[in-house]
Short mmCIF file of C-alpha atoms and ligand atoms in Angstrom, two decimals:
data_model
loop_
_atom_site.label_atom_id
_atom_site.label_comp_id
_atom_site.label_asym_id
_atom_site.label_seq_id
_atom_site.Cartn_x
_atom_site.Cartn_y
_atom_site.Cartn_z
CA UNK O 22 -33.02 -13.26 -14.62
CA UNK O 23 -32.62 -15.78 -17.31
CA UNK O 24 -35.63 -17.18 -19.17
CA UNK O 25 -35.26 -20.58 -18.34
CA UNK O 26 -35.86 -18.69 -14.16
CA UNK O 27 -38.51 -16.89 -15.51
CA UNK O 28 -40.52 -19.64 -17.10
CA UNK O 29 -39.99 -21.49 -13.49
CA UNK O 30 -41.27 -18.37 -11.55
CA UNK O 31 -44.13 -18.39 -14.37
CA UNK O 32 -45.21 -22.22 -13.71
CA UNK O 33 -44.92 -21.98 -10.22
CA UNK O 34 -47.45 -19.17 -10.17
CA UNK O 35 -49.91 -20.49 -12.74
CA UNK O 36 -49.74 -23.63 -10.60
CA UNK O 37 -53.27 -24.47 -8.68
CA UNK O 38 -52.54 -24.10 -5.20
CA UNK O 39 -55.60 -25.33 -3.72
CA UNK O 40 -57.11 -28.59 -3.79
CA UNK O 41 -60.46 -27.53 -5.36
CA UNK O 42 -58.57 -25.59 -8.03
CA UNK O 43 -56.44 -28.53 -8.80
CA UNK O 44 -59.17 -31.21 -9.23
CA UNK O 45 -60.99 -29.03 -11.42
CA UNK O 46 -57.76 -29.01 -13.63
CA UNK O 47 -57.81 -32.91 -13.45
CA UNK O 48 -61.02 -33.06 -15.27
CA UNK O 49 -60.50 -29.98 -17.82
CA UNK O 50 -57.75 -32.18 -18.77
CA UNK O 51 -59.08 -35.51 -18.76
CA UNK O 52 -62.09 -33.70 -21.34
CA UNK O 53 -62.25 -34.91 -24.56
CA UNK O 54 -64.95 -34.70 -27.25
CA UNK O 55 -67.87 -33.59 -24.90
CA UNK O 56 -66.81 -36.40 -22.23
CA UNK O 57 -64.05 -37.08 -19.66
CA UNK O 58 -62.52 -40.18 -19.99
CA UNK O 59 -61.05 -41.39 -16.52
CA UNK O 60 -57.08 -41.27 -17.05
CA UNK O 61 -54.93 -40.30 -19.44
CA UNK O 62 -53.21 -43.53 -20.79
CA UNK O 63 -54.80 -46.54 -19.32
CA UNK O 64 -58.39 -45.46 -19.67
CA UNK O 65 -59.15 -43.48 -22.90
CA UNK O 66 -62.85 -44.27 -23.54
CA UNK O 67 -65.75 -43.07 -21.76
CA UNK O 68 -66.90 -45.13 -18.80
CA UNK O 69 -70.85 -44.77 -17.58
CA UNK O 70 -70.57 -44.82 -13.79
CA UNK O 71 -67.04 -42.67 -13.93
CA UNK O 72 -69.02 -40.34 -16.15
CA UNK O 73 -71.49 -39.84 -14.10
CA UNK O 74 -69.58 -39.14 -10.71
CA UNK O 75 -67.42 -36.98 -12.87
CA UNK O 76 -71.32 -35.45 -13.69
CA UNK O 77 -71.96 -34.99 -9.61
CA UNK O 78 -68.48 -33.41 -9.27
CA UNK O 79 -68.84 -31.09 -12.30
CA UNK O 80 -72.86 -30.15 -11.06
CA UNK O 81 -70.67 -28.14 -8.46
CA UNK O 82 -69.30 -25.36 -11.26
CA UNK O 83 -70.22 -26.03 -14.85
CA UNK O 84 -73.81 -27.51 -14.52
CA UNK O 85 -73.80 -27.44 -18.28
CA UNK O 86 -70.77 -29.92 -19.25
CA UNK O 87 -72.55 -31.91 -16.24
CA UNK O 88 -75.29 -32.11 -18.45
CA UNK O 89 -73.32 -32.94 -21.63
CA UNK O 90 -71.41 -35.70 -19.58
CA UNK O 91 -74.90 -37.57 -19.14
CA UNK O 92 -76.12 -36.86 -22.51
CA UNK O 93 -73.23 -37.99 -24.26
CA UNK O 94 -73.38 -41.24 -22.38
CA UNK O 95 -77.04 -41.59 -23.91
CA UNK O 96 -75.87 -41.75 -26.97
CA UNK O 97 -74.30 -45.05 -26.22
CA UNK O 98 -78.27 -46.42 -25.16
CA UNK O 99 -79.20 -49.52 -27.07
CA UNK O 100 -82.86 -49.36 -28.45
CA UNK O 101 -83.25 -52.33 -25.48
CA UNK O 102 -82.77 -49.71 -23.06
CA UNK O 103 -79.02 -50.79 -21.85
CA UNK O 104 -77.17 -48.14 -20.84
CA UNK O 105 -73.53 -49.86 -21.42
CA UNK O 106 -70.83 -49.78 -20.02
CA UNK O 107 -68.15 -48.14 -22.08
CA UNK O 108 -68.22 -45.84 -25.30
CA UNK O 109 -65.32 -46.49 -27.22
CA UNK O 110 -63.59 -43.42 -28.43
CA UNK O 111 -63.21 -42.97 -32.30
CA UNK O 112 -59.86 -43.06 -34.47
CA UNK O 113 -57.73 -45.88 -35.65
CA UNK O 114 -55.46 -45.75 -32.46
CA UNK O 115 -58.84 -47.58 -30.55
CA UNK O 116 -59.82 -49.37 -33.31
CA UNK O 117 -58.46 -52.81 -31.60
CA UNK O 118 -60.69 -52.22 -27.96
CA UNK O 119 -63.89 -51.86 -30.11
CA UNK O 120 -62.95 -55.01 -32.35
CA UNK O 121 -62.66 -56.54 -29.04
CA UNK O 122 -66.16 -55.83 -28.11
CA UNK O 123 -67.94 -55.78 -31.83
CA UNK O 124 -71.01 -54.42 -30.64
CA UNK O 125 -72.47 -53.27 -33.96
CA UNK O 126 -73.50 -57.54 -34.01
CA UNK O 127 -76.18 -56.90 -31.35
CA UNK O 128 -79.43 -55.24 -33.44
CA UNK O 129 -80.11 -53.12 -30.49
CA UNK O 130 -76.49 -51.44 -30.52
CA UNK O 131 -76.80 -47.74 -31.26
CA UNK O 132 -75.64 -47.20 -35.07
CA UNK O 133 -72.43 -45.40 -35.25
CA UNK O 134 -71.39 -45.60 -31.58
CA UNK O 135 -68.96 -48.81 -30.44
CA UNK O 136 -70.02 -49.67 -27.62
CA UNK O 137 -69.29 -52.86 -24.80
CA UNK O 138 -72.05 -55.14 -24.27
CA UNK O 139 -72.85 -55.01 -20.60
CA UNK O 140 -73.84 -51.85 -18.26
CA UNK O 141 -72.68 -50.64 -14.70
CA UNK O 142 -73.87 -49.63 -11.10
CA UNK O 143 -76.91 -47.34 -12.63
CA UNK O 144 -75.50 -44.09 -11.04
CA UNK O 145 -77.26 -42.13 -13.83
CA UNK O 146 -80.36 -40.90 -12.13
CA UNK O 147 -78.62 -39.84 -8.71
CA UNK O 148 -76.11 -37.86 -11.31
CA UNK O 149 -79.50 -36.52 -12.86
CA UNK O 150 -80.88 -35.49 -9.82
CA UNK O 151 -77.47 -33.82 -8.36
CA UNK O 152 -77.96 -31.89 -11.57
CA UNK O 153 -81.02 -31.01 -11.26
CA UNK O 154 -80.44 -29.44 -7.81
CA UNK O 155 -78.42 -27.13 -9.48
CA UNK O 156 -80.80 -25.93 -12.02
CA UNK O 157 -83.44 -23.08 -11.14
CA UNK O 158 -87.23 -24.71 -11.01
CA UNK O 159 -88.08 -24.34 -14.84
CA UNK O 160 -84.61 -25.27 -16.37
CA UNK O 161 -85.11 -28.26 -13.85
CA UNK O 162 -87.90 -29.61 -14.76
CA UNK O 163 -86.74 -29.24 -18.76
CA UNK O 164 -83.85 -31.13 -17.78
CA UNK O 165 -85.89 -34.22 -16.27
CA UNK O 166 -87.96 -34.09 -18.24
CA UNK O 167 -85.40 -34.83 -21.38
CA UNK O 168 -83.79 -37.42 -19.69
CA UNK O 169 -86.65 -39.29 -17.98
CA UNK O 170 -87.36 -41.80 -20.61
CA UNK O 171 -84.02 -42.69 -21.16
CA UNK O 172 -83.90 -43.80 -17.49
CA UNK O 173 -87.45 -45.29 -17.08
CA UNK O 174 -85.97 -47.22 -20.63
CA UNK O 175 -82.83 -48.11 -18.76
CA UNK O 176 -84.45 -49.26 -15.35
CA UNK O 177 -87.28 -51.35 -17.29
CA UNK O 178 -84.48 -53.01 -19.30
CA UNK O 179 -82.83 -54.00 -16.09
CA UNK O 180 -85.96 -55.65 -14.82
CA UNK O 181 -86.80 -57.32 -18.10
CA UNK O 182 -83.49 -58.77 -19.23
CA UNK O 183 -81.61 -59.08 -15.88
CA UNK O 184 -84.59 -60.72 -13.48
CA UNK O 185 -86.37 -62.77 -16.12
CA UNK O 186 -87.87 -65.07 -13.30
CA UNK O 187 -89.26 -61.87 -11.45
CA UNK O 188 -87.34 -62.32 -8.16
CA UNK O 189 -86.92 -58.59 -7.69
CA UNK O 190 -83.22 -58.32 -8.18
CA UNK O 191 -80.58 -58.24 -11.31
CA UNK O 192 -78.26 -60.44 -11.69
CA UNK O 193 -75.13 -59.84 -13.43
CA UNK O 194 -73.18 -61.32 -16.15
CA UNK O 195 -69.57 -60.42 -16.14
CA UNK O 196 -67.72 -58.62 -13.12
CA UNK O 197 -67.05 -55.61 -14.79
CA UNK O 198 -70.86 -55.00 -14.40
CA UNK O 199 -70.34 -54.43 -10.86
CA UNK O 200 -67.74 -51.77 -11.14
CA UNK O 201 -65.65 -53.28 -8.52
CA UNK O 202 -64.43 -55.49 -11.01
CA UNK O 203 -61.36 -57.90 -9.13
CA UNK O 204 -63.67 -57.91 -6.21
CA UNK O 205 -62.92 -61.72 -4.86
CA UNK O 206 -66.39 -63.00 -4.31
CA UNK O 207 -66.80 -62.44 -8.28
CA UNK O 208 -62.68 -63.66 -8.83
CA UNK O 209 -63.44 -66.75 -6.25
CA UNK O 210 -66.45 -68.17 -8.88
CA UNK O 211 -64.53 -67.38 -12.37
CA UNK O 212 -61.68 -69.48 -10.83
CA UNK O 213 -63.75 -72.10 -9.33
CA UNK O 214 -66.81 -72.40 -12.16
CA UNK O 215 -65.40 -70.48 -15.12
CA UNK O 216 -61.75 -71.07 -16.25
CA UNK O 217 -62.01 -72.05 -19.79
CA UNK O 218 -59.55 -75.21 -21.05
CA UNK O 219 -57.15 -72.77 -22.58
CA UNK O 220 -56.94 -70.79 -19.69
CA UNK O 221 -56.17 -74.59 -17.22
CA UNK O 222 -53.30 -74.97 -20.00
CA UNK O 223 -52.16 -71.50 -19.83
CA UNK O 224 -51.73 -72.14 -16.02
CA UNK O 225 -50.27 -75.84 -16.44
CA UNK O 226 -47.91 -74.49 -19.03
CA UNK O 227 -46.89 -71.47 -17.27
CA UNK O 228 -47.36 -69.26 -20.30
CA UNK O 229 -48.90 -66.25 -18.17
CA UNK O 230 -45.26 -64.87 -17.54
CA UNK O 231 -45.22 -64.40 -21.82
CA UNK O 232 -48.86 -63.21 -22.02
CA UNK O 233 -48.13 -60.64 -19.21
CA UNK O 234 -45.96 -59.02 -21.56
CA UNK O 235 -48.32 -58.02 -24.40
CA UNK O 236 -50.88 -57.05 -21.52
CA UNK O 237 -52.10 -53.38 -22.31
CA UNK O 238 -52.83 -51.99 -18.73
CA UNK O 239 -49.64 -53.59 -17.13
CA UNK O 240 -48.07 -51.17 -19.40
CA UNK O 241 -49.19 -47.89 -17.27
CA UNK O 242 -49.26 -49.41 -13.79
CA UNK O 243 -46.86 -51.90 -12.17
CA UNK O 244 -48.31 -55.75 -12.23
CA UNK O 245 -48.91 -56.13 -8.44
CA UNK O 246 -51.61 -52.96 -8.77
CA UNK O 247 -54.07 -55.23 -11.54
CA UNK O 248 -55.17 -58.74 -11.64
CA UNK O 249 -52.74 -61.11 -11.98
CA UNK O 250 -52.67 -62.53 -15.45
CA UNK O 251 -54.76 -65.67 -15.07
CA UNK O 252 -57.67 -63.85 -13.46
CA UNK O 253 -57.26 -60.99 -16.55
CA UNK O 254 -57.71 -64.11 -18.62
CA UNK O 255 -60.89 -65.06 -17.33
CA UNK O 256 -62.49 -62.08 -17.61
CA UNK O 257 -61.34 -61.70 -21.22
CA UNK O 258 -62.73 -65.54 -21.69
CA UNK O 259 -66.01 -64.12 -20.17
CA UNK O 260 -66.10 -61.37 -23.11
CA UNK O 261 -64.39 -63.48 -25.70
CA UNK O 262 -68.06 -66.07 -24.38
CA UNK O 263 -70.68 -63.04 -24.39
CA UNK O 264 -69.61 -61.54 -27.95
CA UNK O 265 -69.92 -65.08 -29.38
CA UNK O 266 -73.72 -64.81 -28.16
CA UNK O 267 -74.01 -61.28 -29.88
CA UNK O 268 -75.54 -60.45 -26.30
CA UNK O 269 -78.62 -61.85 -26.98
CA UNK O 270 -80.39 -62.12 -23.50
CA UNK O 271 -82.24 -65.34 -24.54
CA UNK O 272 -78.89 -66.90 -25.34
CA UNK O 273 -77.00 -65.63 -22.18
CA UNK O 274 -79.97 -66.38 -19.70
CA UNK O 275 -79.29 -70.23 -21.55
CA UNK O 276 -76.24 -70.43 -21.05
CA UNK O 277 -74.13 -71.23 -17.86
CA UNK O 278 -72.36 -67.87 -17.83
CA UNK O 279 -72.48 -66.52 -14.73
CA UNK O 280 -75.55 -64.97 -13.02
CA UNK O 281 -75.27 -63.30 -9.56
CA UNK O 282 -77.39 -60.80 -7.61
CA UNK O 283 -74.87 -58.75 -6.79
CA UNK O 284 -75.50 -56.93 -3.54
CA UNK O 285 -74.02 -53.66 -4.35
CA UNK O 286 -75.24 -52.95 -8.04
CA UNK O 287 -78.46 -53.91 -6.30
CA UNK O 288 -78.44 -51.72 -3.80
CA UNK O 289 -77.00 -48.67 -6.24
CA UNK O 290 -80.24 -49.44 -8.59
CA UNK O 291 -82.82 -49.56 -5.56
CA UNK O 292 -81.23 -46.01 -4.67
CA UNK O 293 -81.85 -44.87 -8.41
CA UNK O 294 -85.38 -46.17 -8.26
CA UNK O 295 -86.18 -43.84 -5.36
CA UNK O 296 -84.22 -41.15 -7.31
CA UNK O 297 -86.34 -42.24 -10.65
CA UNK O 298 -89.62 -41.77 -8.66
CA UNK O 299 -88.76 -38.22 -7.45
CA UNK O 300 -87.70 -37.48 -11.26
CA UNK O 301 -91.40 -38.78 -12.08
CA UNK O 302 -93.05 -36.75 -9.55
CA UNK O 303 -91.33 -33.26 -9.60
CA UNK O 304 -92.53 -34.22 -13.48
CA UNK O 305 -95.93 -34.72 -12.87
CA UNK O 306 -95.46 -37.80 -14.17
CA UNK O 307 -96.50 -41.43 -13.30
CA UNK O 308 -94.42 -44.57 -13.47
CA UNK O 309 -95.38 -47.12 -15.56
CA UNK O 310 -97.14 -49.67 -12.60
CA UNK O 311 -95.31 -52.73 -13.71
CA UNK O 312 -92.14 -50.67 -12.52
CA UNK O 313 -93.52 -49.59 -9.74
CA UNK O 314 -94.29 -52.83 -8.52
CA UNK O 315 -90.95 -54.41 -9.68
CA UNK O 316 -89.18 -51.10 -7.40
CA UNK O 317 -90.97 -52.27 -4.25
CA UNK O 318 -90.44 -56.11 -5.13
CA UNK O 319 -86.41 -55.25 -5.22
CA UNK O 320 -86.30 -53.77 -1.88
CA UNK O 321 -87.86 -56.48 -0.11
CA UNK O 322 -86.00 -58.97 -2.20
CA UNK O 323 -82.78 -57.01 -1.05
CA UNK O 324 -83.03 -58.35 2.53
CA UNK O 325 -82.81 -62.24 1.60
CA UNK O 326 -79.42 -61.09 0.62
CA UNK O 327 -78.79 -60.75 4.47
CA UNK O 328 -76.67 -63.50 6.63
CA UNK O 329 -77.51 -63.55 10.19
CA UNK O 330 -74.71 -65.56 10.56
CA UNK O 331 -72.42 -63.35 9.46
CA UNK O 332 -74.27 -60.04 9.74
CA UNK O 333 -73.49 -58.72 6.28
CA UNK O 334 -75.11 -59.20 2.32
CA UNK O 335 -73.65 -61.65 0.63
CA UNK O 336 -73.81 -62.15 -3.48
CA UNK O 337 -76.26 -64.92 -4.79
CA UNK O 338 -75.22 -67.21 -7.14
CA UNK O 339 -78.11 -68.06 -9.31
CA UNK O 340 -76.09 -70.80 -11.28
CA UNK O 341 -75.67 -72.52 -8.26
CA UNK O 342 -78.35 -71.63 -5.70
CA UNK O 343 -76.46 -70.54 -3.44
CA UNK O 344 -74.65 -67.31 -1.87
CA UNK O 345 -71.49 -66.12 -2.38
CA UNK O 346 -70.09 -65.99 1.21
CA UNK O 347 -67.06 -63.84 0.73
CA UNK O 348 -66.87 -60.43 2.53
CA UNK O 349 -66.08 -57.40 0.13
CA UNK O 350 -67.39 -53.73 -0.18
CA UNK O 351 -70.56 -54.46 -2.17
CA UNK O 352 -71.66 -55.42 1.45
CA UNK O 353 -71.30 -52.15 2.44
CA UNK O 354 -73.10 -49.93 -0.44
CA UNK O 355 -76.56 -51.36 1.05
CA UNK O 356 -76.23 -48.69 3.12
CA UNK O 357 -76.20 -46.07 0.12
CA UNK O 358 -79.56 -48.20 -0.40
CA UNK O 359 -81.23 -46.34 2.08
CA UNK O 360 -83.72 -48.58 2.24
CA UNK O 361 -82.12 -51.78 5.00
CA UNK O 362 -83.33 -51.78 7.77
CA UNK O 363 -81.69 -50.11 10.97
CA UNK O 364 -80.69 -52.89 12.76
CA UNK O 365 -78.55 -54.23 9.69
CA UNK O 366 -77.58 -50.53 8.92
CA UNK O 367 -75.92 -50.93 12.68
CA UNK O 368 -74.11 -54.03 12.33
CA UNK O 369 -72.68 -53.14 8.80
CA UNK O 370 -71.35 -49.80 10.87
CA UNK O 371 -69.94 -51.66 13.49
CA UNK O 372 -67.83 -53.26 10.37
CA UNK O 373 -66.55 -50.17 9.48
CA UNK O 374 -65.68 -49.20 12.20
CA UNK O 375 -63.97 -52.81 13.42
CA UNK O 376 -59.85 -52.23 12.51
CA UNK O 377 -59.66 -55.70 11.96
CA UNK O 378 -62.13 -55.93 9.06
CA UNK O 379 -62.74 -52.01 7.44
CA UNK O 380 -61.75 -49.67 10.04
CA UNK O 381 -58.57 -49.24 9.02
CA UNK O 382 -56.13 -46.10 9.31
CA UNK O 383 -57.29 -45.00 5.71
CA UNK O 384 -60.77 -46.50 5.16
CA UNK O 385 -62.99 -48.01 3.77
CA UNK O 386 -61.00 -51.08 2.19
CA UNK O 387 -62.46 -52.49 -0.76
CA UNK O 388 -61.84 -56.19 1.30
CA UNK O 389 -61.59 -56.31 5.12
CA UNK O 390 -58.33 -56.36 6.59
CA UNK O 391 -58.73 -59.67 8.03
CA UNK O 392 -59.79 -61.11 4.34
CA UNK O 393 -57.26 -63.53 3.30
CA UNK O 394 -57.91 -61.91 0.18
CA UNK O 395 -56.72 -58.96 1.43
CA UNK O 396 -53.85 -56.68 -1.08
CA UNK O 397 -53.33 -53.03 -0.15
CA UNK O 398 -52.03 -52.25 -3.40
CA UNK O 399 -54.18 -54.49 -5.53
CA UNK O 400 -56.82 -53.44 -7.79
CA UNK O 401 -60.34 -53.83 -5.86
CA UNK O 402 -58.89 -56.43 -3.79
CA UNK O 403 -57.58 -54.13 -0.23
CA UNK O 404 -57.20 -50.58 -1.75
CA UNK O 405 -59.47 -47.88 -0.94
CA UNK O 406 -61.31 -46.17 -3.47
CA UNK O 407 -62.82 -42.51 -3.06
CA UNK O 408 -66.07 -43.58 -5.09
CA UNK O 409 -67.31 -46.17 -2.53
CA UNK O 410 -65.97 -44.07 0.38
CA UNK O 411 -68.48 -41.29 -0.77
CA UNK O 412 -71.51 -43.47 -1.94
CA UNK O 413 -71.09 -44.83 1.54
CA UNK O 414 -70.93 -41.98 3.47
CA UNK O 415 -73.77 -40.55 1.60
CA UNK O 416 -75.33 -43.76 2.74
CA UNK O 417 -74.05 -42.88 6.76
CA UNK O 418 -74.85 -39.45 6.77
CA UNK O 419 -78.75 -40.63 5.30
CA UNK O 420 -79.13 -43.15 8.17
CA UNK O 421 -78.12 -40.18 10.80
CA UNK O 422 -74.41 -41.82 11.23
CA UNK O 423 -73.22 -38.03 10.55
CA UNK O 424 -69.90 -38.69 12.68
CA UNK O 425 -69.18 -41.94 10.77
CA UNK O 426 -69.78 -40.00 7.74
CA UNK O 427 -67.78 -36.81 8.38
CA UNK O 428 -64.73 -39.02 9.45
CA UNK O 429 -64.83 -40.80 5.74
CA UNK O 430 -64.93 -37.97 3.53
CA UNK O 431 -62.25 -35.94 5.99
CA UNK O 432 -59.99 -38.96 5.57
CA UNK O 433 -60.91 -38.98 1.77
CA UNK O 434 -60.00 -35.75 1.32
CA UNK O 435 -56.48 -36.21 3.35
CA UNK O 436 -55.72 -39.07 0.93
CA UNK O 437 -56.07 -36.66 -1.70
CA UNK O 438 -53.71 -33.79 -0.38
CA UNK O 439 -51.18 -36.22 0.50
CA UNK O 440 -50.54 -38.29 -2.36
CA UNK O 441 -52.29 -37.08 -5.35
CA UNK O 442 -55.36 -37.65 -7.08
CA UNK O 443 -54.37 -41.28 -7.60
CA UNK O 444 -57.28 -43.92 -8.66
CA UNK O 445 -56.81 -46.37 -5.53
CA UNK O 446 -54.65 -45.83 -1.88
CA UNK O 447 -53.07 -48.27 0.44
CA UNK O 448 -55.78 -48.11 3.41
CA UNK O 449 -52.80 -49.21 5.78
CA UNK O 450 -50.52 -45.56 4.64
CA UNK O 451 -52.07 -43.57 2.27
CA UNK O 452 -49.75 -44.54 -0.33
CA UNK O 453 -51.22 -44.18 -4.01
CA UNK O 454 -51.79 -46.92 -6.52
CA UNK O 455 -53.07 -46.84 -9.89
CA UNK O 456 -53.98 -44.57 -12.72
CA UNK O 457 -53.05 -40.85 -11.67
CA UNK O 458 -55.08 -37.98 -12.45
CA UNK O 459 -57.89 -39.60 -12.21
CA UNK O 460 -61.46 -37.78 -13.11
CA UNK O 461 -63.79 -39.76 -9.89
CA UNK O 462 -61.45 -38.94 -7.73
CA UNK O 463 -60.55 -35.18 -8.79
CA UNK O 464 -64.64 -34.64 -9.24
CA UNK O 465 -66.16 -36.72 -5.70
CA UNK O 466 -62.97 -34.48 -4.13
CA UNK O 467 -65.04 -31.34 -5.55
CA UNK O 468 -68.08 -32.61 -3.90
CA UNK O 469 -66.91 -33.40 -0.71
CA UNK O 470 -65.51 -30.04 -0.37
CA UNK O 471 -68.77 -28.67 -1.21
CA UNK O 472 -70.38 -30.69 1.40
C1 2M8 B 506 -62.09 -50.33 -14.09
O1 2M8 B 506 -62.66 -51.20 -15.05
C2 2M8 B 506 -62.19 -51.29 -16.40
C3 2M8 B 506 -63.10 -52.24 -17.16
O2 2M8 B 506 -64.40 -51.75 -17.17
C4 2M8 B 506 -60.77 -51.79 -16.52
O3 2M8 B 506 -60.25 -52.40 -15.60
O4 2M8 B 506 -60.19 -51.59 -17.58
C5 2M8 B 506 -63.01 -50.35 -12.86
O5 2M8 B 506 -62.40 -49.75 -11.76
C6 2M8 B 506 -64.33 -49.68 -13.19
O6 2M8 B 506 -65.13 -49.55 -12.05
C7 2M8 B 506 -64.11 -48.30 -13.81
O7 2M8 B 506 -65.34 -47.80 -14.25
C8 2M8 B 506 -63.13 -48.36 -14.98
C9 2M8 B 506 -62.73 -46.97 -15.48
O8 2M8 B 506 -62.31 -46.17 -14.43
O9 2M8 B 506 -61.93 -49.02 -14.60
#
């Protein structure tokens, strides 16, 4: 046999087979420098919620880089208590993303770690506690104990900065903060309250079609799977406004920037309170009482969210007074909340299980079919996404929906085998969009196989 057969034979063999096997090798490659960035490519820095599903996935067989994952990301903490963000990885080649962000002008940036200047969904104390689960009682306990004040820090800073008039839930300042970023009830207020002069005359002019070709991520994935280059322009405008504040709070909260209470990071942080509170107790620990009484303020607060009228959460627009009433996901994550009531826990079901809104062959869309917003292929704005399928199965599967639950992370998984572990997926067939190889997907795969 020649050697060019051989080495075939040889890389056939070493191949991973199985699925488990294969998504482990997704995330030993996607390791770098005690973190795993999300994709080779089009997302080399280290993201906080990616890291920390990448965290839940690893818990499953190497409970110590699990642990490294989180820690690492708490080295990004500003002495404020934000968790942000994104880390930006070192080396001239990434010089240009962390010019972009300049964090080292905010005093409460960490020194010697570029940083952005906003956070994400606060995933990091479920990640802690799927850890922790996998740690005997004593190396448990050490473990919580280490990263408790980082997280009581974190959760204080949310209520402090991000509900300054004490109405029991955080508002956000820039749609990346809600990790869904493109998600249209965020898009539909940039373009209606936020589009910057230059940006109109971009448009009037037509000068996207020569902007789109110095656009970074359009050079890994094909145009139709991202924003479309005016809405990319906004949400650089939004950065370009928040770095010329230095992310001071007092300036931002000033300012007509956006503010909305954003009904899924709301109902991912009133999950990580109840997952903060079991940290504190299996501590022996006791929560400062102004947080405790900001926790239970946020999940009553959480139901004025609610619209009769159209049975679902809606965003709040604080700049405006009024809600957002565009359907999307973050409608859906109140039940990872697991703390709406059952009656709204029903009609958000019957959603997902409507095919003309999210029950589609592939589910759960990140916009319901019927949306006129609705894209299968485009980012956050029709695709489906294995990280909200599993926070809201978790969600199911905690409200005794076990069928509903079963039947999301069984098509999950089948999305998976058949095209790849692909960032996004056409809910209508399966087919895969996006970055490939990508860590969330290869580690909430590992999870659900555990299940
Ligand atoms: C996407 O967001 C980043 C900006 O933060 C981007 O578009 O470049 C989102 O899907 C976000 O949820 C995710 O954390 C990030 C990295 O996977 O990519």
């Amino acid at each position: 046999m020649s050697d060019k057969y051989q080495d075939k034979d040889k890389k056939t063999k070493d191949q991973p087979t199985d699925l488990l096997e294969k998504a482990k090798e997704v995330l030993n490659n996607n390791y770098q420098n005690g973190h795993t960035i999300p994709a080779e490519g089009l997302y080399p820095h280290q993201w906080l919620w990616d890291s920390c599903f990448v965290a839940i996935g690893l818990a499953h067989y190497d409970v110590e880089r699990a642990k490294m994952e989180i820690l690492n990301l708490l080295k990004g903490q500003w002495s404020n208590g934000m968790v942000p963000h994104m880390i930006f990885a070192d080396g001239f080649r990434h010089r240009q993303d962390r010019e972009l962000w300049r964090s080292y002008s905010s005093p409460y940036a960490p020194d010697g770690v570029a940083t952005s200047g906003i956070t994400q969904p606060p995933l990091l104390a479920e990640a802690v506690v799927r850890i922790g689960k996998k740690l005997p009682k004593d190396e448990r306990q050490a473990w919580y104990r280490k990263v408790y004040p980082h997280l009581v820090k974190y959760h204080k800073w949310l209520y402090r900065d991000r509900d300054p008039k004490n109405e029991g839930l955080v508002l956000l300042i820039h749609p990346w903060e809600t990790g869904l970023d493109s998600t249209p009830p965020w898009m539909s207020e940039l373009r209606q309250n936020h589009t910057a002069t230059w940006v109109w005359v971009v448009k009037k002019l037509k000068l996207d079609k020569v902007i789109n070709k110095i656009r970074r991520d359009t050079r890994f994935v094909p145009p139709g799977q991202r924003l479309s280059t005016l809405d990319a322009l906004l949400v650089f405008n939004l950065l370009r406004r928040l770095r010329h504040k230095s992310y001071s709070n007092t300036k931002i909260m000033k300012s007509k920037l956006p503010k909305i209470e954003d009904a899924g990071f709301n109902a991912i942080f009133i999950r990580a309170n109840t997952h903060l509170e079991h940290i504190a107790k299996t501590i022996g620990r006791e929560l400062p009482q102004s947080l405790q009484n900001d926790i239970k303020h946020t999940e009553k607060a959480y139901e004025e969210l609610w619209s009769d009228a159209a049975n679902q959460y809606f965003n709040f627009n604080i700049n405006t007074g009024n809600p957002i009433q565009i359907p999307a996901i973050g409608t859906l994550l109140a039940l990872y909340s697991g703390k709406i009531s059952k009656e709204h826990a029903e009609k958000l079901v019957e959603q997902i299980k409507n095919p003309e809104k999210y029950g589609t062959k592939f589910p759960i869309p990140s916009v319901p079919r019927n949306s006129e917003w609705f894209q299968d292929h485009r980012y956050w704005q029709g695709p489906t996404w294995i990280n909200t399928n599993w926070l809201i199965a978790d969600g199911l599967a905690r409200y005794g929906y076990k069928d509903e639950a079963a039947h999301i992370r069984e098509t999950s998984l089948r999305l998976v085998e058949k095209a790849g572990f692909y960032e996004y997926f056409s809910p209508l067939d399966s087919s895969p969009a996006g970055a490939h190889n990508f860590s969330w997907t290869a580690a909430l795969t590992i999870d659900f196989l555990n299940q």
